[in-house]
Amino acid sequence: MIRNLLNDKPTKLFVIFTSFFVANALIAECIGGKLFSLEKLLGLPVHTFTLFGESGLSYTLTAGVLLWPLEFVMTDIVNEYFGPKAVRRISYIAVGLISYAFIMFFVAMNVPADGWWLGSKAADGVPNMQSAFVSIFGQGMWIILGSLTAFLVSQIVDVTVFHRIKKRTGDKHVWLRATGSTIVSQLVDSFIVLYIAFKLGNNWSWQRVLAICMVNYSYKFVIAIVLTPLIYLLEHRIERFLGHDVAKQMKAAAMGQEHPFVDPVVSE
């Protein structure tokens, strides 16, 4: 049974995409607590600016943005070959496992720490390992709720925009449906997470929410365009892996078109 599944190329491809998608989302959530300076990363001087009346802004981003653009690229690839049902399924799996991870983080933070461990890294500048552990893995409930809600909603938006564009363009203009859907969904993602986590959770002003949203989104917008060639590269490799005929059949099935090929992974 397992051998037959793994010998089926579409099934193998779906398993690989699902595994990477879930792992990528979970890692992004775990590293999201670190903030970094984009200007310093690029070796540029840090300049502050004002937007929507909010002064002192700069390109200080969460480390999670290093991975989230790849998540939307994966969404578009899965959408192209397996359809919206598959995207929804792997999105629900990712949210379920991220929620499970946060529960386990909470449990781990609250089990009693052994005395010797608390000061075991004092020589390295970490006087209390329990405080360090909690500061790394502990996130406020509003941030968790905002992040998971933004992820789910933006995935649905991405799928919807992708298929509406594809219905109009057919197999042409891959860049338009892939990059276009990502650009729209990333804006939704950026706004929702800030609104829930910081407007509702911390009573930020609207101008601060909108200003930081646009700063984050401008980065995501540029990265979405920069990553467009990656989509073409992945599609080319997938076509070679599956074969032209199977890939064409999968794309037709993903759009709900009548076709003799039905992928057992995503059919219901």
Coordinates of C-alpha atoms in Angstrom, one line a residue:
M1 CA 0.0 0.0 0.0
I2 CA 2.7 2.5 1.1
R3 CA 4.9 1.5 -1.8
N4 CA 2.0 2.0 -4.3
L5 CA 1.3 5.5 -2.9
L6 CA 4.9 6.6 -3.0
N7 CA 5.4 5.3 -6.5
D8 CA 2.5 7.5 -7.7
K9 CA 4.1 10.7 -8.7
P10 CA 1.2 13.1 -8.1
T11 CA 0.7 11.6 -4.6
K12 CA 4.5 11.9 -3.9
L13 CA 4.4 15.5 -5.1
F14 CA 1.4 16.3 -2.8
V15 CA 3.1 14.8 0.2
I16 CA 6.3 16.8 -0.4
F17 CA 4.4 20.0 -0.9
T18 CA 2.2 19.4 2.2
S19 CA 5.2 18.6 4.4
F20 CA 7.1 21.7 3.3
F21 CA 4.1 23.9 3.6
V22 CA 3.3 22.8 7.2
A23 CA 7.0 22.9 8.3
N24 CA 7.5 26.3 6.7
A25 CA 4.4 27.7 8.4
L26 CA 5.4 26.3 11.8
I27 CA 8.9 27.6 11.6
A28 CA 7.7 31.0 10.6
E29 CA 5.5 31.2 13.6
C30 CA 8.3 30.0 15.9
I31 CA 10.8 32.6 14.7
G32 CA 8.3 35.4 14.4
G33 CA 9.2 36.8 17.8
K34 CA 12.5 38.2 16.5
L35 CA 12.6 41.6 14.9
F36 CA 15.4 42.6 12.5
S37 CA 16.4 45.6 10.5
L38 CA 16.1 45.1 6.8
E39 CA 18.4 48.1 6.1
K40 CA 21.1 46.6 8.3
L41 CA 20.7 43.2 6.6
L42 CA 21.2 44.9 3.3
G43 CA 24.1 46.9 4.6
L44 CA 22.2 50.2 4.2
P45 CA 22.0 53.1 6.6
V46 CA 18.8 53.1 8.7
H47 CA 16.5 56.1 7.8
T48 CA 13.3 56.8 9.7
F49 CA 10.2 58.2 7.9
T50 CA 6.6 59.2 8.6
L51 CA 3.5 57.5 7.2
F52 CA -0.2 58.2 8.0
G53 CA 1.1 60.6 10.7
E54 CA 3.1 57.9 12.4
S55 CA 6.7 59.1 12.8
G56 CA 9.9 57.2 13.5
L57 CA 9.1 54.3 11.2
S58 CA 11.8 52.1 9.6
Y59 CA 12.0 48.7 8.0
T60 CA 12.0 46.7 11.2
L61 CA 10.4 43.4 10.3
T62 CA 9.5 40.1 12.1
A63 CA 11.8 37.2 11.1
G64 CA 8.6 35.4 10.0
V65 CA 8.5 37.4 6.8
L66 CA 11.6 35.6 5.7
L67 CA 9.5 32.5 5.2
W68 CA 5.9 33.6 4.6
P69 CA 6.5 34.6 1.0
L70 CA 7.6 31.1 0.2
E71 CA 4.3 29.9 1.8
F72 CA 2.3 31.8 -0.8
V73 CA 4.5 30.5 -3.6
M74 CA 3.7 27.0 -2.4
T75 CA 0.0 27.9 -2.2
D76 CA 0.0 29.0 -5.9
I77 CA 1.9 25.8 -7.0
V78 CA -0.5 23.5 -5.1
N79 CA -3.4 25.6 -6.5
E80 CA -2.1 25.1 -10.0
Y81 CA -1.8 21.3 -9.9
F82 CA -4.2 20.2 -7.2
G83 CA -6.9 22.9 -6.9
P84 CA -8.5 24.9 -4.1
K85 CA -9.6 21.8 -2.2
A86 CA -6.0 20.7 -1.7
V87 CA -5.0 24.2 -0.6
R88 CA -7.7 24.4 2.0
R89 CA -6.8 20.9 3.3
I90 CA -3.1 21.7 3.8
S91 CA -4.1 25.1 5.3
Y92 CA -6.3 23.4 7.9
I93 CA -3.6 20.9 8.6
A94 CA -1.1 23.7 9.1
V95 CA -3.4 25.7 11.4
G96 CA -4.2 22.5 13.4
L97 CA -0.5 21.6 13.9
I98 CA 0.5 25.2 14.7
S99 CA -2.2 25.3 17.3
Y100 CA -1.0 22.0 18.7
A101 CA 2.6 23.4 18.8
F102 CA 1.4 26.5 20.8
I103 CA -0.4 24.3 23.3
M104 CA 2.8 22.3 23.7
F105 CA 4.8 25.5 24.1
F106 CA 2.4 26.6 26.8
V107 CA 2.8 23.2 28.6
A108 CA 6.6 23.3 28.3
M109 CA 6.7 26.8 29.7
N110 CA 4.7 25.9 32.8
V111 CA 6.3 22.6 33.8
P112 CA 8.6 23.1 36.8
A113 CA 12.2 23.9 35.8
D114 CA 15.1 22.0 37.4
G115 CA 17.2 24.2 39.6
W116 CA 20.6 23.5 38.0
W117 CA 19.2 24.3 34.6
L118 CA 18.0 27.8 35.5
G119 CA 21.6 29.2 35.9
S120 CA 23.3 26.7 33.5
K121 CA 24.0 29.5 30.9
A122 CA 24.9 32.3 33.3
A123 CA 28.4 32.3 32.0
D124 CA 27.0 32.9 28.5
G125 CA 25.0 36.0 29.6
V126 CA 21.7 34.2 30.2
P127 CA 21.1 34.4 34.0
N128 CA 17.7 32.7 34.0
M129 CA 17.0 30.0 31.4
Q130 CA 13.3 29.8 32.3
S131 CA 12.8 33.5 31.6
A132 CA 14.8 33.1 28.3
F133 CA 12.7 30.0 27.4
V134 CA 9.4 31.8 28.1
S135 CA 10.5 35.0 26.2
I136 CA 11.3 32.9 23.1
F137 CA 8.4 30.5 23.0
G138 CA 5.7 32.6 24.8
Q139 CA 3.4 34.7 22.6
G140 CA 0.4 36.6 23.6
M141 CA -3.0 35.0 22.8
W142 CA -3.9 38.0 20.6
I143 CA -0.8 37.5 18.5
I144 CA -1.5 33.8 18.1
L145 CA -5.2 34.5 17.2
G146 CA -4.3 37.2 14.8
S147 CA -1.6 35.1 13.1
L148 CA -3.8 32.1 12.6
T149 CA -6.8 34.0 11.5
A150 CA -4.7 36.1 9.0
F151 CA -3.2 32.9 7.7
L152 CA -6.5 31.2 7.0
V153 CA -8.2 34.2 5.5
S154 CA -5.3 35.1 3.3
Q155 CA -5.1 31.5 2.0
I156 CA -8.8 31.7 1.0
V157 CA -8.3 35.0 -0.7
D158 CA -5.2 33.7 -2.5
V159 CA -7.1 30.7 -3.8
T160 CA -10.1 32.8 -4.9
V161 CA -8.0 35.5 -6.7
F162 CA -5.8 32.8 -8.3
H163 CA -8.7 30.9 -9.9
R164 CA -10.6 34.0 -11.0
I165 CA -7.6 35.2 -12.9
K166 CA -6.9 31.7 -14.3
K167 CA -10.5 31.4 -15.6
R168 CA -10.0 34.5 -17.6
T169 CA -6.4 33.8 -18.8
G170 CA -6.4 30.0 -19.1
D171 CA -2.9 28.5 -19.0
K172 CA -1.3 31.8 -20.1
H173 CA 0.2 34.5 -17.8
V174 CA 1.3 32.3 -14.9
W175 CA 3.0 35.3 -13.4
L176 CA -0.3 37.2 -13.4
R177 CA -2.3 34.7 -11.4
A178 CA 0.5 33.6 -9.1
T179 CA 2.0 37.0 -8.3
G180 CA -1.3 38.8 -8.5
S181 CA -3.0 36.5 -6.0
T182 CA 0.0 36.7 -3.7
I183 CA 0.1 40.5 -3.7
V184 CA -3.6 40.7 -2.8
S185 CA -3.5 38.0 -0.1
Q186 CA -0.4 39.4 1.5
L187 CA -2.1 42.7 2.0
V188 CA -5.0 41.0 3.7
D189 CA -2.6 38.9 5.8
S190 CA -0.6 42.0 6.9
F191 CA -3.7 44.0 7.9
I192 CA -5.6 41.2 9.7
V193 CA -2.7 40.1 11.9
L194 CA -2.0 43.7 13.0
Y195 CA -5.6 44.6 13.5
I196 CA -6.3 41.6 15.7
A197 CA -3.0 41.4 17.6
F198 CA -2.4 45.1 18.1
K199 CA -5.6 47.1 17.5
L200 CA -7.9 44.8 19.4
G201 CA -5.3 43.3 21.7
N202 CA -3.2 46.4 22.5
N203 CA -5.5 49.3 21.5
W204 CA -3.1 50.7 18.9
S205 CA -4.3 53.7 17.0
W206 CA -5.6 53.2 13.5
Q207 CA -2.8 55.3 12.1
R208 CA -0.1 53.1 13.7
V209 CA -1.8 49.9 12.5
L210 CA -2.1 51.2 8.9
A211 CA 1.4 52.7 8.9
I212 CA 3.1 49.5 10.1
C213 CA 0.8 47.4 7.8
M214 CA 2.0 49.4 4.7
V215 CA 5.6 49.1 5.8
N216 CA 5.3 45.3 6.1
Y217 CA 3.3 45.0 2.9
S218 CA 5.7 47.0 0.8
Y219 CA 8.4 44.5 1.7
K220 CA 6.0 41.6 0.9
F221 CA 5.0 43.2 -2.4
V222 CA 8.6 43.5 -3.6
I223 CA 9.4 39.9 -2.5
A224 CA 6.4 38.6 -4.3
I225 CA 7.6 40.1 -7.5
V226 CA 11.2 39.0 -6.9
L227 CA 10.0 35.4 -6.3
T228 CA 8.0 35.2 -9.6
P229 CA 10.9 33.5 -11.5
L230 CA 10.9 30.8 -8.8
I231 CA 7.3 29.9 -9.7
Y232 CA 8.3 29.3 -13.3
L233 CA 11.3 27.3 -12.2
L234 CA 9.2 25.1 -9.9
E235 CA 6.6 24.5 -12.6
H236 CA 9.3 23.6 -15.1
R237 CA 10.7 21.0 -12.6
I238 CA 7.3 19.7 -11.9
E239 CA 6.5 19.2 -15.6
R240 CA 9.7 17.3 -16.0
F241 CA 8.9 15.2 -12.9
L242 CA 5.3 14.4 -13.8
G243 CA 5.5 14.4 -17.6
H244 CA 3.7 16.8 -19.8
D245 CA 0.5 14.8 -20.2
V246 CA 0.0 14.1 -16.5
A247 CA 0.8 17.7 -15.6
K248 CA -1.8 18.9 -18.1
Q249 CA -4.4 16.5 -16.8
M250 CA -3.8 17.6 -13.2
K251 CA -4.1 21.3 -14.2
A252 CA -7.4 20.6 -15.9
A253 CA -8.7 18.6 -12.9
A254 CA -7.6 21.5 -10.6
M255 CA -9.9 23.8 -12.5
G256 CA -12.8 21.4 -12.2
Q257 CA -12.7 20.5 -15.9
E258 CA -13.9 17.2 -17.3
H259 CA -10.9 14.9 -17.6
P260 CA -10.2 11.2 -17.5
F261 CA -7.4 11.8 -14.9
V262 CA -8.5 12.1 -11.3
D263 CA -5.9 12.5 -8.6
P264 CA -6.9 10.2 -5.7
V265 CA -5.3 12.5 -3.2
V266 CA -7.6 15.4 -3.6
S267 CA -10.8 13.9 -5.1
E268 CA -13.7 13.4 -2.8

